[in-house]
CSV table of C-alpha atoms and ligand atoms in Angstrom, one decimal:
chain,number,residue,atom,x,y,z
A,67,UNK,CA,15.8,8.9,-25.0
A,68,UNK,CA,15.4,12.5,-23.1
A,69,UNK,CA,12.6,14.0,-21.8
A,70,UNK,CA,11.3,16.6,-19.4
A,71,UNK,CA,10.1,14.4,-16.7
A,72,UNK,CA,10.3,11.0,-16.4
A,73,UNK,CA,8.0,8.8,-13.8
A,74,UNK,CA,8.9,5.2,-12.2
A,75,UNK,CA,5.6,3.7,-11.3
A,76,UNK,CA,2.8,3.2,-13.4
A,77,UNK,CA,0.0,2.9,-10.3
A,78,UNK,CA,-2.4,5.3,-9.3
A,79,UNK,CA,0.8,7.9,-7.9
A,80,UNK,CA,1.9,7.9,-11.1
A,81,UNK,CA,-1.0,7.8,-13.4
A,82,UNK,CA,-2.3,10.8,-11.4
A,83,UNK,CA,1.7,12.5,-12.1
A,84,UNK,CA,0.9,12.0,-15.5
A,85,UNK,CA,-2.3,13.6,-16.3
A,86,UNK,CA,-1.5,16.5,-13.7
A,87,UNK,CA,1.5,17.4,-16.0
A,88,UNK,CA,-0.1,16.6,-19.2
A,89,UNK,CA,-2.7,19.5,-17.8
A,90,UNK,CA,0.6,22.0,-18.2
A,91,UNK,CA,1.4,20.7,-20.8
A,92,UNK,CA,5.1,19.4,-19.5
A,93,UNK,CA,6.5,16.0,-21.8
A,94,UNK,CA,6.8,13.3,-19.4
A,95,UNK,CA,7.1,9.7,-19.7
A,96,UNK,CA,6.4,6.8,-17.2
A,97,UNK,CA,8.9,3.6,-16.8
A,98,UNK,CA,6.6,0.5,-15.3
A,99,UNK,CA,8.4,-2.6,-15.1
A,100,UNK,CA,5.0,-5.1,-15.6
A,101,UNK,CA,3.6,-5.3,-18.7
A,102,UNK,CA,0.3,-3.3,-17.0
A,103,UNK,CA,-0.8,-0.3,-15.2
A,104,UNK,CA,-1.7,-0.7,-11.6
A,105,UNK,CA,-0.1,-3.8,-11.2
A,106,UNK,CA,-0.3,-4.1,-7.3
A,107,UNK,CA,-4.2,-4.0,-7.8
A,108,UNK,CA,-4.3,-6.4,-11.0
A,109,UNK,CA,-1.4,-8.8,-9.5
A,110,UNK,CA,-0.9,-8.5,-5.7
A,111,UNK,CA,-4.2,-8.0,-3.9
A,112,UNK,CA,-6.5,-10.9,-2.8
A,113,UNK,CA,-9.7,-11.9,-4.8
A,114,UNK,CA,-12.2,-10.3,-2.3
A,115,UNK,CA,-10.7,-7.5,-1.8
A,116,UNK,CA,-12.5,-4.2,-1.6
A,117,UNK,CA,-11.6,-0.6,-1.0
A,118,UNK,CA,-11.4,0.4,2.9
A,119,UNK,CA,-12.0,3.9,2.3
A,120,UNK,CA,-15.1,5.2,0.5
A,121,UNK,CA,-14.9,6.1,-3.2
A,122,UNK,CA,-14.2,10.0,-2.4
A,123,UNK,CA,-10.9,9.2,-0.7
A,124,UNK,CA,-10.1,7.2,-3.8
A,125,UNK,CA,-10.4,9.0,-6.8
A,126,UNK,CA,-7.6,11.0,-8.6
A,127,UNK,CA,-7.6,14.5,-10.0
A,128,UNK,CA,-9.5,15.8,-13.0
A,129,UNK,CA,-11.6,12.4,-13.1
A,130,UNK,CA,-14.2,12.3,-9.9
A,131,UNK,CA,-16.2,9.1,-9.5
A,132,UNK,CA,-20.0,9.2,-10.9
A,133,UNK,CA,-23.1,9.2,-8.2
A,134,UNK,CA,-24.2,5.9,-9.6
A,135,UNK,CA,-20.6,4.2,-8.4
A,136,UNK,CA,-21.5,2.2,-4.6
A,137,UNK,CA,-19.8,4.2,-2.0
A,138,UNK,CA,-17.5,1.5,-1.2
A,139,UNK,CA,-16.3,0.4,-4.5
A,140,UNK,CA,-15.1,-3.2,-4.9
A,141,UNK,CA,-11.5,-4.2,-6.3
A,142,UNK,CA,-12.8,-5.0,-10.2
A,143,UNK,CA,-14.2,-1.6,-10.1
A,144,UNK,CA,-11.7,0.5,-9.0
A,145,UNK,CA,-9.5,-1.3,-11.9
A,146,UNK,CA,-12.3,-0.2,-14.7
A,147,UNK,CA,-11.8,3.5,-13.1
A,148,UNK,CA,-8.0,3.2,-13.5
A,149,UNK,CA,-8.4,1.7,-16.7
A,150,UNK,CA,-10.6,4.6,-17.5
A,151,UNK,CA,-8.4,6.8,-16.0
A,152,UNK,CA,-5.9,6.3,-18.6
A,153,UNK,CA,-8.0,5.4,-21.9
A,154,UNK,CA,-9.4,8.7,-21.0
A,155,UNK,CA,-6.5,10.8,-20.9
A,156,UNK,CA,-4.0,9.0,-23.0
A,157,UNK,CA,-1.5,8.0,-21.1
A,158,UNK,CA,0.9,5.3,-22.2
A,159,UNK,CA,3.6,4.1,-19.8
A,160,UNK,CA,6.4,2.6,-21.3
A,161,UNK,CA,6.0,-1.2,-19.9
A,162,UNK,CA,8.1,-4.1,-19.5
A,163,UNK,CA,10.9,-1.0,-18.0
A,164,UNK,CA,11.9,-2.5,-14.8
A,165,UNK,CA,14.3,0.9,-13.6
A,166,UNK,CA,17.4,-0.7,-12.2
A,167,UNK,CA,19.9,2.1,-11.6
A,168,UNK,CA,19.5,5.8,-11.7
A,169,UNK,CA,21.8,9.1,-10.7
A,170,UNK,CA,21.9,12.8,-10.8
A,171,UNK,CA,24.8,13.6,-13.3
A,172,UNK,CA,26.2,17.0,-11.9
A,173,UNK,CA,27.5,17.3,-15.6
A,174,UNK,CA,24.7,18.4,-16.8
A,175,UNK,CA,22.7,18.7,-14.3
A,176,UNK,CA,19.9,15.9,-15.4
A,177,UNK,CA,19.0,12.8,-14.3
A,178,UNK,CA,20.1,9.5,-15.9
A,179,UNK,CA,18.2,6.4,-15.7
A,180,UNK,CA,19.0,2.9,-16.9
A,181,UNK,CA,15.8,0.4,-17.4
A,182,UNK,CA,15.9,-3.2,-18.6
A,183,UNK,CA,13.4,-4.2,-21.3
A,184,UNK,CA,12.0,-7.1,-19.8
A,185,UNK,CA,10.7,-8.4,-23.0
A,186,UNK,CA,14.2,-7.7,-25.1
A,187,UNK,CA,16.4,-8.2,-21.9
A,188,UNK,CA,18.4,-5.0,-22.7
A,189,UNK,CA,19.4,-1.8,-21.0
A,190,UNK,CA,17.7,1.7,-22.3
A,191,UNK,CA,19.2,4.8,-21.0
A,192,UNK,CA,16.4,7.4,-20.2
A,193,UNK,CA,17.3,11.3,-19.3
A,194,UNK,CA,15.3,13.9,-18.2
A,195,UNK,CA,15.4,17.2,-15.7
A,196,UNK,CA,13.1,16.3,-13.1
A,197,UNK,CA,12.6,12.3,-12.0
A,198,UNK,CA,9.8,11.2,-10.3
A,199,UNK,CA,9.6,8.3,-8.0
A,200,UNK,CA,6.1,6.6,-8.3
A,201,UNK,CA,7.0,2.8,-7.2
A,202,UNK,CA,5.1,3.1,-4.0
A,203,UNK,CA,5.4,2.2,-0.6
A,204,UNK,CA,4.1,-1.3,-0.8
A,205,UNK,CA,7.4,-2.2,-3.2
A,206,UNK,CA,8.3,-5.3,-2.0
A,207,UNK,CA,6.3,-7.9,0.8
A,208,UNK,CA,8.1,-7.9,3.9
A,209,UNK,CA,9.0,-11.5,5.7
A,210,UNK,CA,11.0,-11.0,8.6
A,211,UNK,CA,13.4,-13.5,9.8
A,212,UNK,CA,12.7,-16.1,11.9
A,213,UNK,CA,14.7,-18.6,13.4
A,214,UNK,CA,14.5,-22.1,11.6
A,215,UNK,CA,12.4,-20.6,8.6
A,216,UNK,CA,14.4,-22.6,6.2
A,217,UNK,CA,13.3,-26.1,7.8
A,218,UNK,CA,9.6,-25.3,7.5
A,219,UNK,CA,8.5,-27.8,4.7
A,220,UNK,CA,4.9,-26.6,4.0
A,221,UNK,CA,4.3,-23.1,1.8
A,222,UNK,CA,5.2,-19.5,2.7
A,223,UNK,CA,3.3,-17.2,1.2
A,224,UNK,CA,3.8,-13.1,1.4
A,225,UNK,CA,0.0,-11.6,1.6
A,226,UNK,CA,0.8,-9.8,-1.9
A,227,UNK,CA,0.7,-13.2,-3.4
A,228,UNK,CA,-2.5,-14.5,-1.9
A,229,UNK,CA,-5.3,-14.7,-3.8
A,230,UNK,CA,-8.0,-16.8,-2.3
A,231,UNK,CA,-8.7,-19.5,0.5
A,232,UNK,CA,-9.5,-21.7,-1.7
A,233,UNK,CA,-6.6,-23.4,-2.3
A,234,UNK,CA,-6.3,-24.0,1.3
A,235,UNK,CA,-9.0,-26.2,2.1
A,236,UNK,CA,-8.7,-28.1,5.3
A,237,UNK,CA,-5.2,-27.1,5.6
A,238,UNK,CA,-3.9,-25.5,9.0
A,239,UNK,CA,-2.9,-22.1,8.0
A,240,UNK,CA,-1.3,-19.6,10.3
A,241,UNK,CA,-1.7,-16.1,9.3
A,242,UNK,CA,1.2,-13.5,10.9
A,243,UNK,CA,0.0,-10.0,11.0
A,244,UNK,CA,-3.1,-8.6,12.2
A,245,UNK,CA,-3.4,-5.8,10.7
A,246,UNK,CA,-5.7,-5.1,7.5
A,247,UNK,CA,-4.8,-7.8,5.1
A,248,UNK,CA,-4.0,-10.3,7.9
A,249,UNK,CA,-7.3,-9.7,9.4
A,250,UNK,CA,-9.3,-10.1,5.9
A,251,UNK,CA,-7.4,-13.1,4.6
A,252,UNK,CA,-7.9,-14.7,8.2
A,253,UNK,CA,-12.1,-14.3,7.3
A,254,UNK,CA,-11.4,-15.5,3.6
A,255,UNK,CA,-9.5,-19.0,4.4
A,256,UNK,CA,-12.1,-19.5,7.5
A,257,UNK,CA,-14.5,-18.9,4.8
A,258,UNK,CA,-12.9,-21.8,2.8
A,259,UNK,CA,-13.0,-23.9,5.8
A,260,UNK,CA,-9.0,-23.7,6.2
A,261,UNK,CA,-8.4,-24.2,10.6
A,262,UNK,CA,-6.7,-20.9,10.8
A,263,UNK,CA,-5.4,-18.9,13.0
A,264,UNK,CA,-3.7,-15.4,13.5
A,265,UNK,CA,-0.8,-14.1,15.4
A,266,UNK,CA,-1.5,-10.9,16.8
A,267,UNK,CA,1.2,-8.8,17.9
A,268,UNK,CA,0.1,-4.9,19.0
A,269,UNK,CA,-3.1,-3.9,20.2
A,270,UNK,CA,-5.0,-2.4,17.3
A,271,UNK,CA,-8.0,-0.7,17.0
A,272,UNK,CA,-11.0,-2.8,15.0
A,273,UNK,CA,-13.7,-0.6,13.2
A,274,UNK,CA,-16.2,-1.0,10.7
A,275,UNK,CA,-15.6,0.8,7.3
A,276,UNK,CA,-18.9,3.0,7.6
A,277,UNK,CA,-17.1,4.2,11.3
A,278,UNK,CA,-14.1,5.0,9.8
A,279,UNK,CA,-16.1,7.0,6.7
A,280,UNK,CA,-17.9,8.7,9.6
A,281,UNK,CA,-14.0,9.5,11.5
A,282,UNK,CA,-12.7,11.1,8.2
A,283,UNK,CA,-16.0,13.0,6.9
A,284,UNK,CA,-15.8,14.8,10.5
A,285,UNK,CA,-12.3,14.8,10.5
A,286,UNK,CA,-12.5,18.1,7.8
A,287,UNK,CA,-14.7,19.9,10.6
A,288,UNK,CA,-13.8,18.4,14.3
A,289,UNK,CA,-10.4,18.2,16.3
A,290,UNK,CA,-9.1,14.5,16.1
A,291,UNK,CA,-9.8,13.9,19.8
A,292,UNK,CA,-13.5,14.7,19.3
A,293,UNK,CA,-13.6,12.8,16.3
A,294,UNK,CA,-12.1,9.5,18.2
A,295,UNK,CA,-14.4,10.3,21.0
A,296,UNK,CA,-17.6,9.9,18.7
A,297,UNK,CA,-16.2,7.5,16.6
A,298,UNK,CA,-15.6,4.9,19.8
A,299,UNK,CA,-18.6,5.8,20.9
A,300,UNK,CA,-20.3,4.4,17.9
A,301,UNK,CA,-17.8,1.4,17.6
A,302,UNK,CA,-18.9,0.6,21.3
A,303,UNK,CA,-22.4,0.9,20.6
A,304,UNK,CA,-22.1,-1.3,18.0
A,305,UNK,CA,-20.6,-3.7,19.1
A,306,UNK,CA,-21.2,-4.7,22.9
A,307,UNK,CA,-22.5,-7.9,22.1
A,308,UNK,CA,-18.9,-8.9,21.7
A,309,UNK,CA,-18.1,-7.6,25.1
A,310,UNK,CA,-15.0,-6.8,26.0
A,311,UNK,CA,-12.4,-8.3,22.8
A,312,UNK,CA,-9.4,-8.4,24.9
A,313,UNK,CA,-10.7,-12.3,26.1
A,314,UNK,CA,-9.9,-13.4,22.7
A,315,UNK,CA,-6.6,-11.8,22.3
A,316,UNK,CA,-7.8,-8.7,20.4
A,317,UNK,CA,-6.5,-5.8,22.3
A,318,UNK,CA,-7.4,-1.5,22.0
A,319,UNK,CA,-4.5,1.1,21.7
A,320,UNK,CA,-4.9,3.8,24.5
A,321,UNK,CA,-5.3,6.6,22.3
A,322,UNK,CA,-7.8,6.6,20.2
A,323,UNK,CA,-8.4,5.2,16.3
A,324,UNK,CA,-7.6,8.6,14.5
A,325,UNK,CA,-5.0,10.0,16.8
A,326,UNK,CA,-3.2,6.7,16.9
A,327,UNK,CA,-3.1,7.2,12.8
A,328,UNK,CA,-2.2,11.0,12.8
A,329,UNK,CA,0.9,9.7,15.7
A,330,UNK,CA,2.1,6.6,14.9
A,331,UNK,CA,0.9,5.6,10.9
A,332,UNK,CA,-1.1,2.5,12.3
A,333,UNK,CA,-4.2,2.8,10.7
A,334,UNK,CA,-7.5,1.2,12.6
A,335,UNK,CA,-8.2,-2.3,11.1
A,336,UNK,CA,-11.2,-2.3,9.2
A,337,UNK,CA,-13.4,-5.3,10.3
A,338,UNK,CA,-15.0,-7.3,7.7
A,339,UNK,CA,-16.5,-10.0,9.9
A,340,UNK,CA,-13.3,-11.8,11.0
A,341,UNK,CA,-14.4,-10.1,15.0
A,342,UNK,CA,-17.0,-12.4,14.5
A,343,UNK,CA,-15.3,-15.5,13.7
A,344,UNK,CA,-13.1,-15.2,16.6
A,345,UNK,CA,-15.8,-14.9,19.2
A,346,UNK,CA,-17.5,-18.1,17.4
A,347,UNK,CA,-14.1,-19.6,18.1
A,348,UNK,CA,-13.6,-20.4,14.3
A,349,UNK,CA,-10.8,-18.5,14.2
A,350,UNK,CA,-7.9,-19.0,16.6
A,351,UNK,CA,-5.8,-15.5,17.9
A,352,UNK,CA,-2.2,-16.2,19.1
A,353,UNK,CA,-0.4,-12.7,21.1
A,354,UNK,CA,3.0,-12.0,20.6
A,355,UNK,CA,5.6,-13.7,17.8
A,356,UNK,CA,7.3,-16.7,16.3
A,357,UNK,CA,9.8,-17.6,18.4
A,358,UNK,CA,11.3,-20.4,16.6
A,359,UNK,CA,10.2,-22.9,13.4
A,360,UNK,CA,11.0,-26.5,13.9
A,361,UNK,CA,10.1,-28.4,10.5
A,362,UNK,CA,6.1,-28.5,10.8
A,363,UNK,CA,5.9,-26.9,14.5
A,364,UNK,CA,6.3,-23.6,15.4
A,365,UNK,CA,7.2,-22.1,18.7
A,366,UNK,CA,5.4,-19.3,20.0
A,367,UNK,CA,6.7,-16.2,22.1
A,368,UNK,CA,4.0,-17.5,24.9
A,369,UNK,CA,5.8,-20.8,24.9
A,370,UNK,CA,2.8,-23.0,22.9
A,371,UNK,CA,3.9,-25.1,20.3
A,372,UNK,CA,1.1,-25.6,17.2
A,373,UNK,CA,1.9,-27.7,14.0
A,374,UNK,CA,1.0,-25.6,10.7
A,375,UNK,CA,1.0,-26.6,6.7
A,376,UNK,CA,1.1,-23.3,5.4
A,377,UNK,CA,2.0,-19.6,6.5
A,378,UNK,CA,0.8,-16.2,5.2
A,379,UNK,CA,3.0,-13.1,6.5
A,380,UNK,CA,0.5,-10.3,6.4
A,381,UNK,CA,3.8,-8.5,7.8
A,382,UNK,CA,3.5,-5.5,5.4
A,383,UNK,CA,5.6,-4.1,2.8
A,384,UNK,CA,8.8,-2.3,2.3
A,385,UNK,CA,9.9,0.9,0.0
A,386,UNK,CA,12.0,-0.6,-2.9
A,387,UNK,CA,13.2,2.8,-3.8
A,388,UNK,CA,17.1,2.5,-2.4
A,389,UNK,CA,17.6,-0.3,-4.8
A,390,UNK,CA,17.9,1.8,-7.3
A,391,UNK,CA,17.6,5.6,-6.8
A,392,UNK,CA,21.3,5.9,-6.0
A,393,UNK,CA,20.9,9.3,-4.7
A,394,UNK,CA,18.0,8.6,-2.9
A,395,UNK,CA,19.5,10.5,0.2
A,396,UNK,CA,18.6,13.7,-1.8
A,397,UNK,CA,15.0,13.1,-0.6
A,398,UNK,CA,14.2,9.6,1.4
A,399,UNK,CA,16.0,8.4,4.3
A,400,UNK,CA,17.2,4.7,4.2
A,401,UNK,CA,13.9,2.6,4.6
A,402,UNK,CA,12.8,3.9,1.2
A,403,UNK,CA,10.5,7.0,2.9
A,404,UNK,CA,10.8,10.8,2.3
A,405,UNK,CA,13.2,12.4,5.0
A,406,UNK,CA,10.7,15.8,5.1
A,407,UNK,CA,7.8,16.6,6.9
A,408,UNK,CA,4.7,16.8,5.7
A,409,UNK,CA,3.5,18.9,3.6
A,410,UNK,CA,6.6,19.1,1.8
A,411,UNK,CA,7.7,15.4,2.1
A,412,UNK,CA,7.3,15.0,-1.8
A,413,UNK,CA,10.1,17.5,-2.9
A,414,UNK,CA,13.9,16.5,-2.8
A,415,UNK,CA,16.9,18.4,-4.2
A,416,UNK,CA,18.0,18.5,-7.9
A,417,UNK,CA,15.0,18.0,-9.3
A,418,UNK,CA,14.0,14.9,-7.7
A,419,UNK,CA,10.2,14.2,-6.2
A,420,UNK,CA,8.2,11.6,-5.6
A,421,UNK,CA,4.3,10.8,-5.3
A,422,UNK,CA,2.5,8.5,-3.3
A,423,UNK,CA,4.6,8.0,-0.2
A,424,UNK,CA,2.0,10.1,2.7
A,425,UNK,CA,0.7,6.7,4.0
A,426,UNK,CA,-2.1,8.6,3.0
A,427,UNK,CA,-3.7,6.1,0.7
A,428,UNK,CA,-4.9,6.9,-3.0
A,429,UNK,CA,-6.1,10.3,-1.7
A,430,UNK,CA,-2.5,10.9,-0.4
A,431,UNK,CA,-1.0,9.7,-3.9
A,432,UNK,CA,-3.7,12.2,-5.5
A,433,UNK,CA,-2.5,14.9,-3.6
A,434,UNK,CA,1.0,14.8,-4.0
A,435,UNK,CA,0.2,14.4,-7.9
A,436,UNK,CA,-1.3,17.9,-7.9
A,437,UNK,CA,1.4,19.2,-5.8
A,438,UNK,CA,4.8,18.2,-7.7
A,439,UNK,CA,3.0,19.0,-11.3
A,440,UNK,CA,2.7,22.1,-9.9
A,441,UNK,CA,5.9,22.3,-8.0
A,442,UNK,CA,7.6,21.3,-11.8
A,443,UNK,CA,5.6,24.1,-13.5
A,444,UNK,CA,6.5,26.8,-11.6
A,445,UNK,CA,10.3,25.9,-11.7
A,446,UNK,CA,9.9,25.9,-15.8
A,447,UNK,CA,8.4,28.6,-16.0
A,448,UNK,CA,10.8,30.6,-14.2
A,449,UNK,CA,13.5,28.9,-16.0
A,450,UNK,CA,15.1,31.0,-18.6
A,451,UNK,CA,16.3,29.6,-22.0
T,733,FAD,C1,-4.0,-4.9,-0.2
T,733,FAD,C2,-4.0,-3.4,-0.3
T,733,FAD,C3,-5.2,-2.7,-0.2
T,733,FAD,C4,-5.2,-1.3,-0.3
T,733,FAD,N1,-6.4,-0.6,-0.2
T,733,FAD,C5,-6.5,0.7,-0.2
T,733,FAD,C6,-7.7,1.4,-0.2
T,733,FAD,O1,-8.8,0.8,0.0
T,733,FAD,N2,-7.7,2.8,-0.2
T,733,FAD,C7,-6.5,3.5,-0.4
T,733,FAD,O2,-6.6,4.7,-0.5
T,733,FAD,N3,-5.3,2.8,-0.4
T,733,FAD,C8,-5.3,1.5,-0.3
T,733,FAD,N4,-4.1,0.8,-0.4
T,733,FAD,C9,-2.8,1.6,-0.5
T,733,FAD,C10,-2.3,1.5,-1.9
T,733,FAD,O3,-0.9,1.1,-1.8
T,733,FAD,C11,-2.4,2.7,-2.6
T,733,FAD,O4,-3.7,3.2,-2.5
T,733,FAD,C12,-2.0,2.7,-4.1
T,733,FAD,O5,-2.1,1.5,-4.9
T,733,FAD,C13,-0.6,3.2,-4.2
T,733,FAD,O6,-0.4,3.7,-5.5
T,733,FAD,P1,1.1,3.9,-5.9
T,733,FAD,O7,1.0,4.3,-7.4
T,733,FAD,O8,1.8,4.8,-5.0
T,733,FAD,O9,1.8,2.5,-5.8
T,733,FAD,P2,1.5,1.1,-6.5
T,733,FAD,O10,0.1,0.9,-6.8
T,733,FAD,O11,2.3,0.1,-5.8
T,733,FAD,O12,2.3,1.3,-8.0
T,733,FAD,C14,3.7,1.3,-8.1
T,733,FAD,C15,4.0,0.9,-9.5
T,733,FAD,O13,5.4,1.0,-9.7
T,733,FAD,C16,5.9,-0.1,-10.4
T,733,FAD,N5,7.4,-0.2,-10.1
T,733,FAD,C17,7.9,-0.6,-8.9
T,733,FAD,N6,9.3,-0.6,-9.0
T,733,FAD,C18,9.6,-0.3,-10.3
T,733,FAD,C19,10.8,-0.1,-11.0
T,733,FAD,N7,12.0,-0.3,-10.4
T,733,FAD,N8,10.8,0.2,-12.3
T,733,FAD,C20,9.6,0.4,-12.9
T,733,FAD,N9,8.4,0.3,-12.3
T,733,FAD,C21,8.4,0.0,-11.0
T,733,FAD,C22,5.1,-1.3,-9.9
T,733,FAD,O14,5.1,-2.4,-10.8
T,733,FAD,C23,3.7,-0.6,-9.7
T,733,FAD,O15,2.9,-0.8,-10.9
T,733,FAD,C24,-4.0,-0.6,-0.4
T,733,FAD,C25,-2.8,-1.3,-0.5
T,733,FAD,C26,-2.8,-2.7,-0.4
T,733,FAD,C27,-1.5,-3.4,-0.5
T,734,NAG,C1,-6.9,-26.3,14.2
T,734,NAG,O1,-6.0,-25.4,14.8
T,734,NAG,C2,-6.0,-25.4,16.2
T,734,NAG,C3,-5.1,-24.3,16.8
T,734,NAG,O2,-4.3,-23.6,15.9
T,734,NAG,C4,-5.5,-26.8,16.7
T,734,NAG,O3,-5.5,-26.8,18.1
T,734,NAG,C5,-6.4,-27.9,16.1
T,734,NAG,O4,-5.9,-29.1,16.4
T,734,NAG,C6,-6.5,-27.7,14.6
T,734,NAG,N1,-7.6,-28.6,14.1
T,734,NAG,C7,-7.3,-29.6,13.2
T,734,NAG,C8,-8.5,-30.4,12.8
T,734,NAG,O5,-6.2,-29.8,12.8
């Protein structure tokens, strides 16, 4: 089958591709390897999960979010907009196309990609002039290795797959990571009455989600360091009945919430009422790493030893992108990431782009949308038959 453009990722990056290329009129078709759209939001996120960033950062183009929508929309309803999203404009992924292998044949100059049917088990051979990679950056859960993993009897679970405390009842859970996820599925299995506890491992900064609305809303107007200035400001205010966290294990970066972002990619961890738990003591904090894993007992960094029933690694995700863009070095660098600089980090050579890799969240995925529909209409229209 050939086309014009074809799309590997049917989530919000490449939804958004779609309909910004429909608007040109350019034939494209999208490859998604589940049998739905937006499967990382219908298959890998936890039950109580709700968006960090308020429902202006999370909208993509042509379809802005109605005044009756809450600002800070839970996960149910940002499916319905994404199912919207695509009733509205028509767009049907091919699913069930898990891409496996694709290359830039300098033949004739096009791209070739092979997909297996999941449902028939066989390979289609898809070509097109311009590919776009749309698998995102959260491809596959990342478990890093740990000495003596193997021996460790209880369950492992990769935050992708968690879905609710519930099944953990009165279970000692240790939860690696405390970052966004680890922090929020920490609150959920102490809200199941699991004994948990997290391992915290670099000083992050803890916000509420209305203080990090207020950060980014001033961020359009005010340089980052008076933005950070006001926003701890607030965060301080707010919370000095904690005192200071650091007694509990919780420690601050130097610089501040948004300049950390804008310097290192760690985004502030938005606080959903674990900070409370921990002070309470309900939740345990453990600094540093896993040393080693004996059986039921692991070994800390510190030197502590804790038995544990079950693990969660809240340890991110990485790109899956090199496992099977062959000539991925025309645009990403080995981890799976774009090798330019912003603004331009979505463009590679011969044809080759890809959408929602800013770290920039659905807004970043939005953006690059626009900006490679654009890129590809400008190309054909100076291209002469
Ligand atoms: C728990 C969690 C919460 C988040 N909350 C927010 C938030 O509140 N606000 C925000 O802005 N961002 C948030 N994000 C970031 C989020 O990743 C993005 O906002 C968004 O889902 C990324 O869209 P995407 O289309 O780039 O990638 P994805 O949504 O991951 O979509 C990629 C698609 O590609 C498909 N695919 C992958 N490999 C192949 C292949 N080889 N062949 C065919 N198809 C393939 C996948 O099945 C998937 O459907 C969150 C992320 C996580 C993990
Ligand atoms: C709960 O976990 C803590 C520390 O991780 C441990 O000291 C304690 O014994 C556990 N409680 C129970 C009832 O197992």
């Amino acid at each position: 089958m050939e086309t014009v453009v074809l799309i590997v990722g049917a989530g919000p990056a490449g939804l958004a591709t779609s309909v910004c290329l429909n608007q040109h009129s350019i034939p494209n078709i999208i490859l998604e390897k589940e049998d739905i759209h937006a499967s990382l939001w219908k298959k890998r996120a936890y039950e109580r999960l709700k968006l960090h960033l308020a429902k202006n950062f999370c909208q993509l183009p042509y379809m802005p979010h109605g005044s009756d929508v809450p600002t800070f929309m839970s996960k149910d309803l940002f499916i319905e907009y994404l199912d919207a999203y695509v009733t509205r404009f028509d767009i049907k992924p091919r699913y069930n196309c898990a891409v496996k292998f694709s290359t830039f044949e300098v033949s004739n100059n096009k791209w070739r990609v092979e997909a297996e049917n999941i449902v028939t088990g066989e390979t289609e051979v898809y070509w097109s002039e311009f590919l776009v990679v749309a698998t995102g950056e959260n491809g596959d859960g990342n478990i890093p290795t740990v000495k003596g993993i193997d021996t460790f009897p209880g369950e492992i679970v990769h935050s992708s797959m968690y879905k609710s405390g519930r099944d953990f009842k009165g279970q000692n859970v240790l939860v690696v990571g405390g970052g966004n996820s680890g922090m929020e599925i920490s609150f959920d299995l102490c809200n199941f009455d699991a004994n948990t506890t997290v391992l915290v491992r670099t000083p992050r900064h803890i916000l509420t989600k209305e203080e990090v609305y207020l950060g980014m809303s001033l961020l359009k107007y005010c340089p980052v360091k008076m933005v950070d200035t006001l926003v701890m400001a607030v965060s301080t205010a707010r919370s000095f009945m904690y005192g200071d966290l650091s007694k509990y294990g919780l420690f601050r970066p130097k610089q501040g919430p948004f300049a950390t972002k804008l310097f290192s990619g760690k985004a502030p961890v938005i606080d959903v009422g674990t900070v409370q738990k921990i002070c309470d003591g309900k939740i345990q904090v453990i600094n540093g790493g896993i040393r080693s894993i004996q059986e039921k007992t692991l070994t800390f960094e510190n030197g502590k030893k804790q038995d544990f029933d079950v693990i969660v690694f809240a340890t991110g995700y990485k790109s899956s992108v090199c496992n099977w863009l062959k000539n991925y070095e025309y645009m990403m660098k080995k981890d799976g990431f774009p090798k330019n600089p912003m603004p331009k980090h979505w463009k590679g050579e011969n044809n080759l782009y890809c959408a929602g890799f800013s770290r920039k969240g659905i807004a970043g995925a939005a953006q690059d949308a626009v900006s490679v529909a654009e890129d590809i209409r400008s190309i054909l229209a100076t291209t002469i038959y």
